[in-house]
CSV table of C-alpha atoms and ligand atoms in Angstrom, one decimal:
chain,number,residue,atom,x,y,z
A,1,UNK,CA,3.0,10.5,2.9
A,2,UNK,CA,-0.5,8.1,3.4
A,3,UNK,CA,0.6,5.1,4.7
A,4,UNK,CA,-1.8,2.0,4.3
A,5,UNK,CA,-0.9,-1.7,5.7
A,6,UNK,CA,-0.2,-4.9,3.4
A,7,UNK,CA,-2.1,-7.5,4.7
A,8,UNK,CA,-5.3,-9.2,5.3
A,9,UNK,CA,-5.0,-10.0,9.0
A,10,UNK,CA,-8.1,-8.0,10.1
A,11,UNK,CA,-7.1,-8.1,13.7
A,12,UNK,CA,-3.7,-6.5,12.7
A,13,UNK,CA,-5.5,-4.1,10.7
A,14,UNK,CA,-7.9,-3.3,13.7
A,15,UNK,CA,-5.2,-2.6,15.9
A,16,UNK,CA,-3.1,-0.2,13.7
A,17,UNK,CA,-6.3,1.6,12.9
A,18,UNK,CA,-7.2,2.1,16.3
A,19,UNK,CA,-3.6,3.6,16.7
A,20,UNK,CA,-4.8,6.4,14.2
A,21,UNK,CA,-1.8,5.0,11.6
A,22,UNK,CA,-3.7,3.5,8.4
A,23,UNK,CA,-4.8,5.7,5.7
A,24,UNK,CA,-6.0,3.0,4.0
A,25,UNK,CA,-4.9,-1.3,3.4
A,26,UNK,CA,-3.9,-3.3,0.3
A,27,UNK,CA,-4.5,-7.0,-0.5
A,28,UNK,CA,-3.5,-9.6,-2.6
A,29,UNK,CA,-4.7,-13.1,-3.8
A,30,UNK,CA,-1.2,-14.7,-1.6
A,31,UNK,CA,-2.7,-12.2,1.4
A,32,UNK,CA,-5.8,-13.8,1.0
A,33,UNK,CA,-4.6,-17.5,0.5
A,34,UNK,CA,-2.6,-16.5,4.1
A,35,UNK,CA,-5.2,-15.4,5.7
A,36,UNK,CA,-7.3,-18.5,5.0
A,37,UNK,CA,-11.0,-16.8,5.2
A,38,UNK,CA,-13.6,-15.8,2.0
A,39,UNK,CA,-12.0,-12.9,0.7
A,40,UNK,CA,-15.6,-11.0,0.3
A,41,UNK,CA,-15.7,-11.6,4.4
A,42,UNK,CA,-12.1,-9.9,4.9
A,43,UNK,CA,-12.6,-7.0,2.6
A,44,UNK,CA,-16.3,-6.4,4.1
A,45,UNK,CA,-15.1,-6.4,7.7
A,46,UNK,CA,-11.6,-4.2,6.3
A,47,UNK,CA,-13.9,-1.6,5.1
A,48,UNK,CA,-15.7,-1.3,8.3
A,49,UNK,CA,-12.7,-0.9,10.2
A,50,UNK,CA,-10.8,1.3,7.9
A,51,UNK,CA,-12.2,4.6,6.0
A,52,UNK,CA,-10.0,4.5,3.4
A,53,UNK,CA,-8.9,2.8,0.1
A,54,UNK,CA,-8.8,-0.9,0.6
A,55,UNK,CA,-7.4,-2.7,-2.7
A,56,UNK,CA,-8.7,-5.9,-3.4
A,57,UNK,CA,-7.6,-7.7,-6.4
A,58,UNK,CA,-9.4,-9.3,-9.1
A,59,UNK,CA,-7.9,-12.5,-10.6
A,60,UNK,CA,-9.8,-12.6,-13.9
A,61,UNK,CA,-7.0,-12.0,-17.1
A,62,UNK,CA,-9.3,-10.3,-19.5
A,63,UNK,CA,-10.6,-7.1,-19.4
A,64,UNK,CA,-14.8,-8.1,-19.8
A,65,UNK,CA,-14.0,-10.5,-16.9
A,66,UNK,CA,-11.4,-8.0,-14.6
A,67,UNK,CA,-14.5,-5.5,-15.0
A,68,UNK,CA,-17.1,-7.9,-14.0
A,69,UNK,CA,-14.9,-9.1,-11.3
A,70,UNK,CA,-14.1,-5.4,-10.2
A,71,UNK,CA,-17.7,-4.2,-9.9
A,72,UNK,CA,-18.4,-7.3,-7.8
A,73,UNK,CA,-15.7,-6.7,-5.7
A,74,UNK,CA,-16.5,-2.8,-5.5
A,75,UNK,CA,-19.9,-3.9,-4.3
A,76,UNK,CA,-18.4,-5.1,-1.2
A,77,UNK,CA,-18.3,-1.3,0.3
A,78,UNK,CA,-17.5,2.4,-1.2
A,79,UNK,CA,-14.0,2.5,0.1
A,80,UNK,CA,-13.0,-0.7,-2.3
A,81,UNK,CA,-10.1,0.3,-4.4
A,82,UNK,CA,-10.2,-2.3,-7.8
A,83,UNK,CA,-6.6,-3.8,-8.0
A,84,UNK,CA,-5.9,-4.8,-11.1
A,85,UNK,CA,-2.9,-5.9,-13.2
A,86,UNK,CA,-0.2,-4.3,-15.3
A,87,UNK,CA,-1.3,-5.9,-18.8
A,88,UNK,CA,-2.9,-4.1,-21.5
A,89,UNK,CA,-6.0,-5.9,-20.2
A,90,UNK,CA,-5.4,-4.8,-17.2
A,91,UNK,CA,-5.0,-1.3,-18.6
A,92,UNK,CA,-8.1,-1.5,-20.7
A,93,UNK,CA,-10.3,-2.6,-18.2
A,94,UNK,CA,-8.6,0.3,-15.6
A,95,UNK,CA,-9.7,3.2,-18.2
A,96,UNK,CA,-13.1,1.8,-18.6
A,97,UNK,CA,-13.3,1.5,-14.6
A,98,UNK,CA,-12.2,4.8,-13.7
A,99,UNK,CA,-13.8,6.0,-16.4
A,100,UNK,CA,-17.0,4.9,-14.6
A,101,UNK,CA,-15.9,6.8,-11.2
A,102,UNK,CA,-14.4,3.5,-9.4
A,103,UNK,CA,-11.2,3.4,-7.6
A,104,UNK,CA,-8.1,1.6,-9.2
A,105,UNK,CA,-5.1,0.5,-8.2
A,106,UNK,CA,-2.7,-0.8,-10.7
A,107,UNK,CA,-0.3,-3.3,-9.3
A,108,UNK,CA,3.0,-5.3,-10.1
A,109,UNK,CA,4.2,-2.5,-11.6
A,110,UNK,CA,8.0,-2.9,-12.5
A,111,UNK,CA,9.5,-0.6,-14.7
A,112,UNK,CA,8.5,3.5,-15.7
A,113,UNK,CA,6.8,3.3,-19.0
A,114,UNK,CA,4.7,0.4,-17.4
A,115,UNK,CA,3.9,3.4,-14.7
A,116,UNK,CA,3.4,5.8,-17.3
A,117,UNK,CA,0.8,3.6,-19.5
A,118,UNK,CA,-1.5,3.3,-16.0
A,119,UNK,CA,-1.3,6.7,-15.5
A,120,UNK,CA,-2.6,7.6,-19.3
A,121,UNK,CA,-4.8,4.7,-18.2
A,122,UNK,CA,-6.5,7.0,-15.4
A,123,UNK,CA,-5.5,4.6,-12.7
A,124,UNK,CA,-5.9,6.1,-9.3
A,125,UNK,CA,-3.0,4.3,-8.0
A,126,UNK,CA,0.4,2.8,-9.8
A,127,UNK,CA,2.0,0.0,-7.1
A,128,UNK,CA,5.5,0.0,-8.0
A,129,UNK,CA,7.2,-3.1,-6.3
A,130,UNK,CA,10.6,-2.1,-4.7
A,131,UNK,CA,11.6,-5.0,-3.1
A,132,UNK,CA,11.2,-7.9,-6.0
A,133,UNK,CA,13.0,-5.8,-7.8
A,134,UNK,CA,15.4,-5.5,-5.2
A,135,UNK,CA,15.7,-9.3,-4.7
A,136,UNK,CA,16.9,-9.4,-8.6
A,137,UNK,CA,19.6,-7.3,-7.7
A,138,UNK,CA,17.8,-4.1,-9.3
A,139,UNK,CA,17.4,-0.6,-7.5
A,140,UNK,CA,13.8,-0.7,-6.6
A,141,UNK,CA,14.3,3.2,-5.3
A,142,UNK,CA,15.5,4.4,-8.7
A,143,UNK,CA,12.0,2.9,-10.3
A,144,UNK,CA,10.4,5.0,-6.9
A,145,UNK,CA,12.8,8.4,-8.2
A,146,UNK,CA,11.9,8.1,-12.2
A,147,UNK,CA,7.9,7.7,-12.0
A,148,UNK,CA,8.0,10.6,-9.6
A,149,UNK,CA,9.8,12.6,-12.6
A,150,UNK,CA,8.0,11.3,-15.1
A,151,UNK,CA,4.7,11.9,-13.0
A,152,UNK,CA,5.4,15.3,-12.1
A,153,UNK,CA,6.6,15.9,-16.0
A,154,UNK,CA,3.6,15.8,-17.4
A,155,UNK,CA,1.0,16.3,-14.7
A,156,UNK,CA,-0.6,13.0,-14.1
A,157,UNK,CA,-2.3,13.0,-10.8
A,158,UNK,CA,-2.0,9.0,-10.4
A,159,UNK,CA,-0.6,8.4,-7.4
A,160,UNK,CA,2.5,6.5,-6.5
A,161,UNK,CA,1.4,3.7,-3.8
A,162,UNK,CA,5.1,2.2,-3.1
A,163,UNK,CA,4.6,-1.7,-2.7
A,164,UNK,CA,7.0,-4.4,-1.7
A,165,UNK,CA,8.7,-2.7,1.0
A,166,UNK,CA,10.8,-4.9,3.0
A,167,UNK,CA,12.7,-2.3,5.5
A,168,UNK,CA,12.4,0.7,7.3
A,169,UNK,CA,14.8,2.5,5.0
A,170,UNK,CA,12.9,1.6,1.8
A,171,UNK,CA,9.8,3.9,3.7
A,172,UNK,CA,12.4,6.6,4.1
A,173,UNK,CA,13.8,6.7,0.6
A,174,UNK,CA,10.8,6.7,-0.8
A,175,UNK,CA,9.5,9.4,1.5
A,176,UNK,CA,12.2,11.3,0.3
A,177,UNK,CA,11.7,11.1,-3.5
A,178,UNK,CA,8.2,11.9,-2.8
A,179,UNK,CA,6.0,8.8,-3.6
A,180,UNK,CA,2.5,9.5,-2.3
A,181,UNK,CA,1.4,6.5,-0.1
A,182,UNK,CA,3.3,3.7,0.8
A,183,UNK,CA,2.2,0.5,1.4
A,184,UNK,CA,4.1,-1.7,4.5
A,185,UNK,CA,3.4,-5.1,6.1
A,186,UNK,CA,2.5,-4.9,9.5
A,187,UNK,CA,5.6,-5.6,11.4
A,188,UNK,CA,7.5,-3.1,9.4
A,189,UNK,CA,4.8,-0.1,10.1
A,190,UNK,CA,4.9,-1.0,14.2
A,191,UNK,CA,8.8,-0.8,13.8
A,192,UNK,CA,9.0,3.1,12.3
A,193,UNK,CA,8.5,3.9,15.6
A,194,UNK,CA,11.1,2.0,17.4
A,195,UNK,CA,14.7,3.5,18.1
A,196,UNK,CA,16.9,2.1,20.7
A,197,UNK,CA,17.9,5.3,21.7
A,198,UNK,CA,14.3,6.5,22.7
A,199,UNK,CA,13.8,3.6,24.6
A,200,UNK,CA,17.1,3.9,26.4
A,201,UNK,CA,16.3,7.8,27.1
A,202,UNK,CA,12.9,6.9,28.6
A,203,UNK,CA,14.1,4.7,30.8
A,204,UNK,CA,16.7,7.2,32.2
A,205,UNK,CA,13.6,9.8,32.3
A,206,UNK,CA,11.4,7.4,34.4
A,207,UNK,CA,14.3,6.3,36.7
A,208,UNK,CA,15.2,9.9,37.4
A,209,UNK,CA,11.6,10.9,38.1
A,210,UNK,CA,11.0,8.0,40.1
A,211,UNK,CA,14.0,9.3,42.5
A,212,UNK,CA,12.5,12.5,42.7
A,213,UNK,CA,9.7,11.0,44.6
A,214,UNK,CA,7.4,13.3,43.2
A,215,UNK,CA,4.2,12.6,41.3
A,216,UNK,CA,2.0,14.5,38.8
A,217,UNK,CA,-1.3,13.3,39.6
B,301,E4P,C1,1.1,-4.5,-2.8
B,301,E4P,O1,-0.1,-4.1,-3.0
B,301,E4P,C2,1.4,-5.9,-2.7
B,301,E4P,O2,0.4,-6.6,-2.0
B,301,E4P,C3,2.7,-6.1,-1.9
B,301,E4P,O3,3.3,-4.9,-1.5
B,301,E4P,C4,3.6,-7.2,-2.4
B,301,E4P,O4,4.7,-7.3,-1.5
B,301,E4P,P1,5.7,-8.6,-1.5
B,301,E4P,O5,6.6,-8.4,-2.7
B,301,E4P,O6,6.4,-8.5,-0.2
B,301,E4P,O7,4.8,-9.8,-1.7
């Protein structure tokens, strides 16, 4: 599983890529407005720090304007992946972009025939969102578990970037149902590492060692 970080904190993304742990970042417009700097600035010094795709959105609602606003953004450095919306716009500007070689990343993606249009749409990336559908008291996992099927069905190489994860455990699930990349915010991708019980065993390690007296160096 890739995993690539949802934000557009470019110190947070600097340190997790100097960890080795990003395959790539996503953005949003409300990632932006957070982040309170020209978007062209963040995604220019993201791609420099990051190899991979970095999705920036376009905010444009019709498909002459998403393109024109996609090929700007795409300008900004190779690894640009075009985010655009789930609308037939969105859709007909995504066939017309991949099409033409670019990267696109179809996003608020909320039900399986919405992930199967994108992917007859060529999109390089569908961006189901697990936990708004979660917060409506929906099973964000089983959209996860039926665009796999329907995905693996019929062949379609789009690949499944899960979005809107909240927890730990949604990174598992989806793991385990086999969605190719997920996308977490930074707080959530430092704490897949944690468990109480490794910290608890390392201190017992050092404490022991440190009574041996002994030292490796
Ligand atoms: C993905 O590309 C989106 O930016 C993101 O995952 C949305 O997450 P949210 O529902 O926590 O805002």
């Amino acid at each position: 599983m890739k995993f690539f970080v949802d934000t557009a904190d470019v110190a947070e993304i600097r340190e997790l890529a100097d960890a080795g742990l990003l395959d790539g970042v996503t953005t949003n417009p409300s990632l932006i407005k957070k982040a309170n700097r020209p978007m062209r600035d963040i995604v220019a010094e993201i791609c420099d720090v990051v190899e991979g795709p970095v999705s920036a959105e376009v905010t444009a609602l019709e498909t002459a304007e998403m393109i024109r606003e996609g090929k700007i953004l795409a300008g900004i450095a190779d690894n640009v992946c075009i985010k655009l919306p789930l609308t037939l716009d969105g859709l007909k500007a995504c066939k017309e972009l991949t099409g033409e070689g670019f990267l696109v990343n179809v996003t608020l993606c909320f039900s399986a025939v919405q992930a199967l249009m994108a992917a007859k749409a060529g999109a390089t990336f569908i961006s189901p969102f697990i936990g708004r559908l979660d917060d409506i008291n929906l099973d964000g996992m089983e959209l996860i578990a039926d665009i796999r099927r329907i995905y693996d069905n019929y062949g379609f190489d789009t690949e499944i970037l899960a979005a809107s994860i909240r927890t730990i455990n949604h990174v598992r699930e989806a793991a385990l149902i086999g969605a190719d990349v997920a996308t977490v915010p930074p707080s959530t991708l430092k704490a897949l590492v944690k468990h109480p019980l490794t910290d608890k065993g390392l201190d017992q390690f050092l404490a022991d060692w440190k009574a041996t007296g002994q030292s490796i160096a």
